[in-house]
Short mmCIF file of N, CA and C in Angstrom, two decimals:
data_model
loop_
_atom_site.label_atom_id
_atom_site.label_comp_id
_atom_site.label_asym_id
_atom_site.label_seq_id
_atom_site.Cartn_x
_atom_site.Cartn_y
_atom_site.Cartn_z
N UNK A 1 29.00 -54.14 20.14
CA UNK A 1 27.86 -53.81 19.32
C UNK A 1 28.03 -52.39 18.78
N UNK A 2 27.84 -52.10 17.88
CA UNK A 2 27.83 -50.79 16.94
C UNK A 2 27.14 -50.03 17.46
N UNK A 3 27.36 -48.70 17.77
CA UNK A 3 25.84 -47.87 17.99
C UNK A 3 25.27 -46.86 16.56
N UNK A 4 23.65 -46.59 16.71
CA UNK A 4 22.68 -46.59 15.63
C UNK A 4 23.58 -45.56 14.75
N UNK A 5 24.62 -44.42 15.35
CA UNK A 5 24.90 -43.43 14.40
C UNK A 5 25.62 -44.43 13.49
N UNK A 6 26.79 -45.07 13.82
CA UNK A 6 27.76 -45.72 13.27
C UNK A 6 27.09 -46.81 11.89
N UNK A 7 25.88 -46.97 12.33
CA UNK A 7 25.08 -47.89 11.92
C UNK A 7 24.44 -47.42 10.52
N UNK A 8 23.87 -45.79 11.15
CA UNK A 8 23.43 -45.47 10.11
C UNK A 8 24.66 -44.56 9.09
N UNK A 9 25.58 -44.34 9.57
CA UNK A 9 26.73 -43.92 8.44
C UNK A 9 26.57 -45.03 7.76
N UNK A 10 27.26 -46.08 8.18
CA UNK A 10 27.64 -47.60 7.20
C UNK A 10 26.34 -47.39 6.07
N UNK A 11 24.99 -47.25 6.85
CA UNK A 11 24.01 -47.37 5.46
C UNK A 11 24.18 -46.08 4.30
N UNK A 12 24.12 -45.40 4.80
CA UNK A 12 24.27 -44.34 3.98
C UNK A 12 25.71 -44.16 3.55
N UNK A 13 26.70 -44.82 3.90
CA UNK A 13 28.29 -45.41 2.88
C UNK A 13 27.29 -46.07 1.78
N UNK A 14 26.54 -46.88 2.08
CA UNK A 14 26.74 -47.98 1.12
C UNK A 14 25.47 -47.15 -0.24
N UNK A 15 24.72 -46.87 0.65
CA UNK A 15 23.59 -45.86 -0.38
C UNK A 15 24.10 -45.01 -1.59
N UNK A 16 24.99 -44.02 -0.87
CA UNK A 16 25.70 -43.09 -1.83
C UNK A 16 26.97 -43.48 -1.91
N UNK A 17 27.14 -44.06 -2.02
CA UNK A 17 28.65 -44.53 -2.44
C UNK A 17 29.04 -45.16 -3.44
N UNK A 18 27.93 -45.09 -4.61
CA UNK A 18 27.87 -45.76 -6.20
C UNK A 18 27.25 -44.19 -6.34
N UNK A 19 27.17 -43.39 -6.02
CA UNK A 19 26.57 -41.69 -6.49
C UNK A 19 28.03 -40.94 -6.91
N UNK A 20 27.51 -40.03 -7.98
CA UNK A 20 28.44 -38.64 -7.62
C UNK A 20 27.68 -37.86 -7.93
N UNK A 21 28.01 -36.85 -7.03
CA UNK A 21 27.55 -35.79 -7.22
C UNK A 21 28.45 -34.48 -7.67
N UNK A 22 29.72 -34.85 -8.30
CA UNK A 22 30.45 -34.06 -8.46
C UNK A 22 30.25 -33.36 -9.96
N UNK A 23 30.79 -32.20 -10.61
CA UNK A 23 31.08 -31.83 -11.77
C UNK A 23 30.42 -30.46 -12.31
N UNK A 24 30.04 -30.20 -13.34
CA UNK A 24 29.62 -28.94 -14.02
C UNK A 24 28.84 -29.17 -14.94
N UNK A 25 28.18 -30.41 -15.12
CA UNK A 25 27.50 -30.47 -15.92
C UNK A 25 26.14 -30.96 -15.60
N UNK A 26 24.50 -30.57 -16.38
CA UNK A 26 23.29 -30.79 -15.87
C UNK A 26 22.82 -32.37 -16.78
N UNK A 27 22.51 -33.35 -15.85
CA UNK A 27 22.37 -34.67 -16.57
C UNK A 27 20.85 -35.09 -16.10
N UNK A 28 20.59 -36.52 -16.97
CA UNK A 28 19.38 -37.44 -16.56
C UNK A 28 18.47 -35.83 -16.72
N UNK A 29 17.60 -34.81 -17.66
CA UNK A 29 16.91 -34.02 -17.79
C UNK A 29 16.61 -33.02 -16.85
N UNK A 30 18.20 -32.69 -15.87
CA UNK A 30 18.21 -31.48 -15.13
C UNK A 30 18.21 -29.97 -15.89
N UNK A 31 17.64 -29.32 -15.11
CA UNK A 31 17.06 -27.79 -15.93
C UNK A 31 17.96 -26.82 -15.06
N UNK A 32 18.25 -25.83 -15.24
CA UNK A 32 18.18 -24.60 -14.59
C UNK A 32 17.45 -23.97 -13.87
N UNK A 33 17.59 -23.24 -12.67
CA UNK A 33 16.18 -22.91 -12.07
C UNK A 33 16.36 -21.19 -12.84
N UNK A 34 15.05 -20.96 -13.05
CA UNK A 34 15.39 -19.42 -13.61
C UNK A 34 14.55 -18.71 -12.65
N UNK A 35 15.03 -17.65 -11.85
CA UNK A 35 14.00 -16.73 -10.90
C UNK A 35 13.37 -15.78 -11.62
N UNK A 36 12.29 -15.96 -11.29
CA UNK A 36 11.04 -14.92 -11.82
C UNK A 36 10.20 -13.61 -11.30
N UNK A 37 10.41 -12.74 -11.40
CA UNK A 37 9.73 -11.37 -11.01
C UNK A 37 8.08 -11.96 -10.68
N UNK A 38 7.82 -11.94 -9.63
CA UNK A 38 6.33 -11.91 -9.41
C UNK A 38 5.73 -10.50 -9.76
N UNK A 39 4.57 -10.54 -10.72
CA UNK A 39 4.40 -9.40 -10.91
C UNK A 39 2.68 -9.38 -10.95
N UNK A 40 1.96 -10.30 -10.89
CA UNK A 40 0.74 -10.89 -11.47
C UNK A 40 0.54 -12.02 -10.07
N UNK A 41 -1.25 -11.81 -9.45
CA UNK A 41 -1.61 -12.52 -8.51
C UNK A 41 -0.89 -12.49 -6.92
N UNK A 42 -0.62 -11.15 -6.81
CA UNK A 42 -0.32 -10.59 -5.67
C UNK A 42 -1.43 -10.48 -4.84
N UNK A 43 -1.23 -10.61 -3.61
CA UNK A 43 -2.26 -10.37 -2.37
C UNK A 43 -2.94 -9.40 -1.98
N UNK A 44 -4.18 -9.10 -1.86
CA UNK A 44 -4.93 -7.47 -1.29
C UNK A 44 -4.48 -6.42 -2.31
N UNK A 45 -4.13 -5.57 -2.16
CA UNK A 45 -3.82 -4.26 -3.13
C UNK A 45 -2.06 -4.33 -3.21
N UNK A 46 -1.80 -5.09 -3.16
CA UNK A 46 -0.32 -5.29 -3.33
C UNK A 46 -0.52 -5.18 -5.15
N UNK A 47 0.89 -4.40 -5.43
CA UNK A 47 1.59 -3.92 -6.59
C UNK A 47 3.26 -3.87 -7.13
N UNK A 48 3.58 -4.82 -7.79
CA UNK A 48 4.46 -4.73 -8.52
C UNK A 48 5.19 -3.33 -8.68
N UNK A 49 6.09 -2.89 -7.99
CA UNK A 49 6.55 -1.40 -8.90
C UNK A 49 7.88 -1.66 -8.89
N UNK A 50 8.83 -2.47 -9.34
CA UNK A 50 10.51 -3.34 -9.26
C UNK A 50 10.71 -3.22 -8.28
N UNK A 51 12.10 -3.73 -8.32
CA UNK A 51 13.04 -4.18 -7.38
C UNK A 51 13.77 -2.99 -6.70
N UNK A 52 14.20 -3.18 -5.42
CA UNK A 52 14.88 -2.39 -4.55
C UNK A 52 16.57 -2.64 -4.41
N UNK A 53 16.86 -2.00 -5.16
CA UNK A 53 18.14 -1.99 -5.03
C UNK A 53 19.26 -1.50 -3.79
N UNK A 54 20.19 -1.94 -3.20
CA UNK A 54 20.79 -1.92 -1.69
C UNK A 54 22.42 -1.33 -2.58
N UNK A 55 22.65 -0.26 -2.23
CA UNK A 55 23.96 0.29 -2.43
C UNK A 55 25.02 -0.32 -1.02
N UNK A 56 25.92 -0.71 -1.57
CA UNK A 56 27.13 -1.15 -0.35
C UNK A 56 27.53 -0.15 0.09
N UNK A 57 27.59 -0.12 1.25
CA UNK A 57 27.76 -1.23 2.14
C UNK A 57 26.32 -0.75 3.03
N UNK A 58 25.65 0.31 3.17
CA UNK A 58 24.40 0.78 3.71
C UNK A 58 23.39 -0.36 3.31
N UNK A 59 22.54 -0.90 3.75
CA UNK A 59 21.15 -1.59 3.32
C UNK A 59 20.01 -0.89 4.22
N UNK A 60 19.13 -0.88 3.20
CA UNK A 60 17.52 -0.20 3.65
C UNK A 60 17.28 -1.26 4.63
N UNK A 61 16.86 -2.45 4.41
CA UNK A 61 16.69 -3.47 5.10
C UNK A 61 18.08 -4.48 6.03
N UNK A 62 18.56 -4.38 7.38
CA UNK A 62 19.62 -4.73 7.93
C UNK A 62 19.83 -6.12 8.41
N UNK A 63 18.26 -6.80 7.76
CA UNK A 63 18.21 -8.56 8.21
C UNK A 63 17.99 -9.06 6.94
N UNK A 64 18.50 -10.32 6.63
CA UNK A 64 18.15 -11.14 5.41
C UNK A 64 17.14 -12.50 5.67
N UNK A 65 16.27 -12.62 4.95
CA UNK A 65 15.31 -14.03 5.60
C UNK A 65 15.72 -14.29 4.48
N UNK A 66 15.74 -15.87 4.69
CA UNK A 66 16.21 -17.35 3.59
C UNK A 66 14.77 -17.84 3.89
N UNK A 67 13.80 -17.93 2.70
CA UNK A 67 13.11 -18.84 2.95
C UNK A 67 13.52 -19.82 1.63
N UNK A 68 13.52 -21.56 2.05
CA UNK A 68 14.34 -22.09 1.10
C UNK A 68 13.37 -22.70 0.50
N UNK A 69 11.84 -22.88 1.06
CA UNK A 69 10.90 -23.82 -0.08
C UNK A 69 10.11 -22.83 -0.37
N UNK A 70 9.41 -21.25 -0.52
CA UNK A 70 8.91 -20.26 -1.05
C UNK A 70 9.38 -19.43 -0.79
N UNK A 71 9.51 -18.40 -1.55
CA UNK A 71 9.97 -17.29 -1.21
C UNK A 71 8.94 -16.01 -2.57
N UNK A 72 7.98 -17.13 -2.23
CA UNK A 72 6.81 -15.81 -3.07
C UNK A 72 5.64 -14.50 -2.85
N UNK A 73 5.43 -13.87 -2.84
CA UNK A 73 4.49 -12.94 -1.91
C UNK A 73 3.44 -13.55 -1.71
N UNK A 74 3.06 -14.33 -2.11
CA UNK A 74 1.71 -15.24 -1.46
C UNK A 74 2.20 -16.74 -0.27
N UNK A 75 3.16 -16.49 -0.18
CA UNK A 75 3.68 -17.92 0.68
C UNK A 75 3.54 -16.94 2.40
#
């Protein structure tokens, strides 16, 4: 008898396996994501005054957070 991983590869062979995902080009009405300066509808007395720039190899800040579904000052 097969076990469930083996089981569930085979499904997901057969799922994506008429897919590609390969190439360089944006199809079926894919966009670009363009990142945007929040500058407007900031929290409490929070203010816009740009970006902080990090000279190499020193950083002001020595940890990086990934947030991958917001990454807005109100999230």
């Amino acid at each position: 008898m097969a076990s469930p991983r083996s089981l569930l590869r085979a499904a997901l062979a057969l799922l994506l396996g008429v897919q590609c995902f390969c190439g360089n080009e944006l199809v079926h009405g894919a966009a670009t994501a363009v990142p945007t300066v929040q500058t407007t509808g900031l929290p409490g007395q929070w203010q816009y005054v740009g970006c902080l720039e990090e000279p190499a190899p020193n950083r002001v800040f020595p940890y990086q957070i990934i947030n991958t579904n917001n990454n807005s000052a109100t999230a």
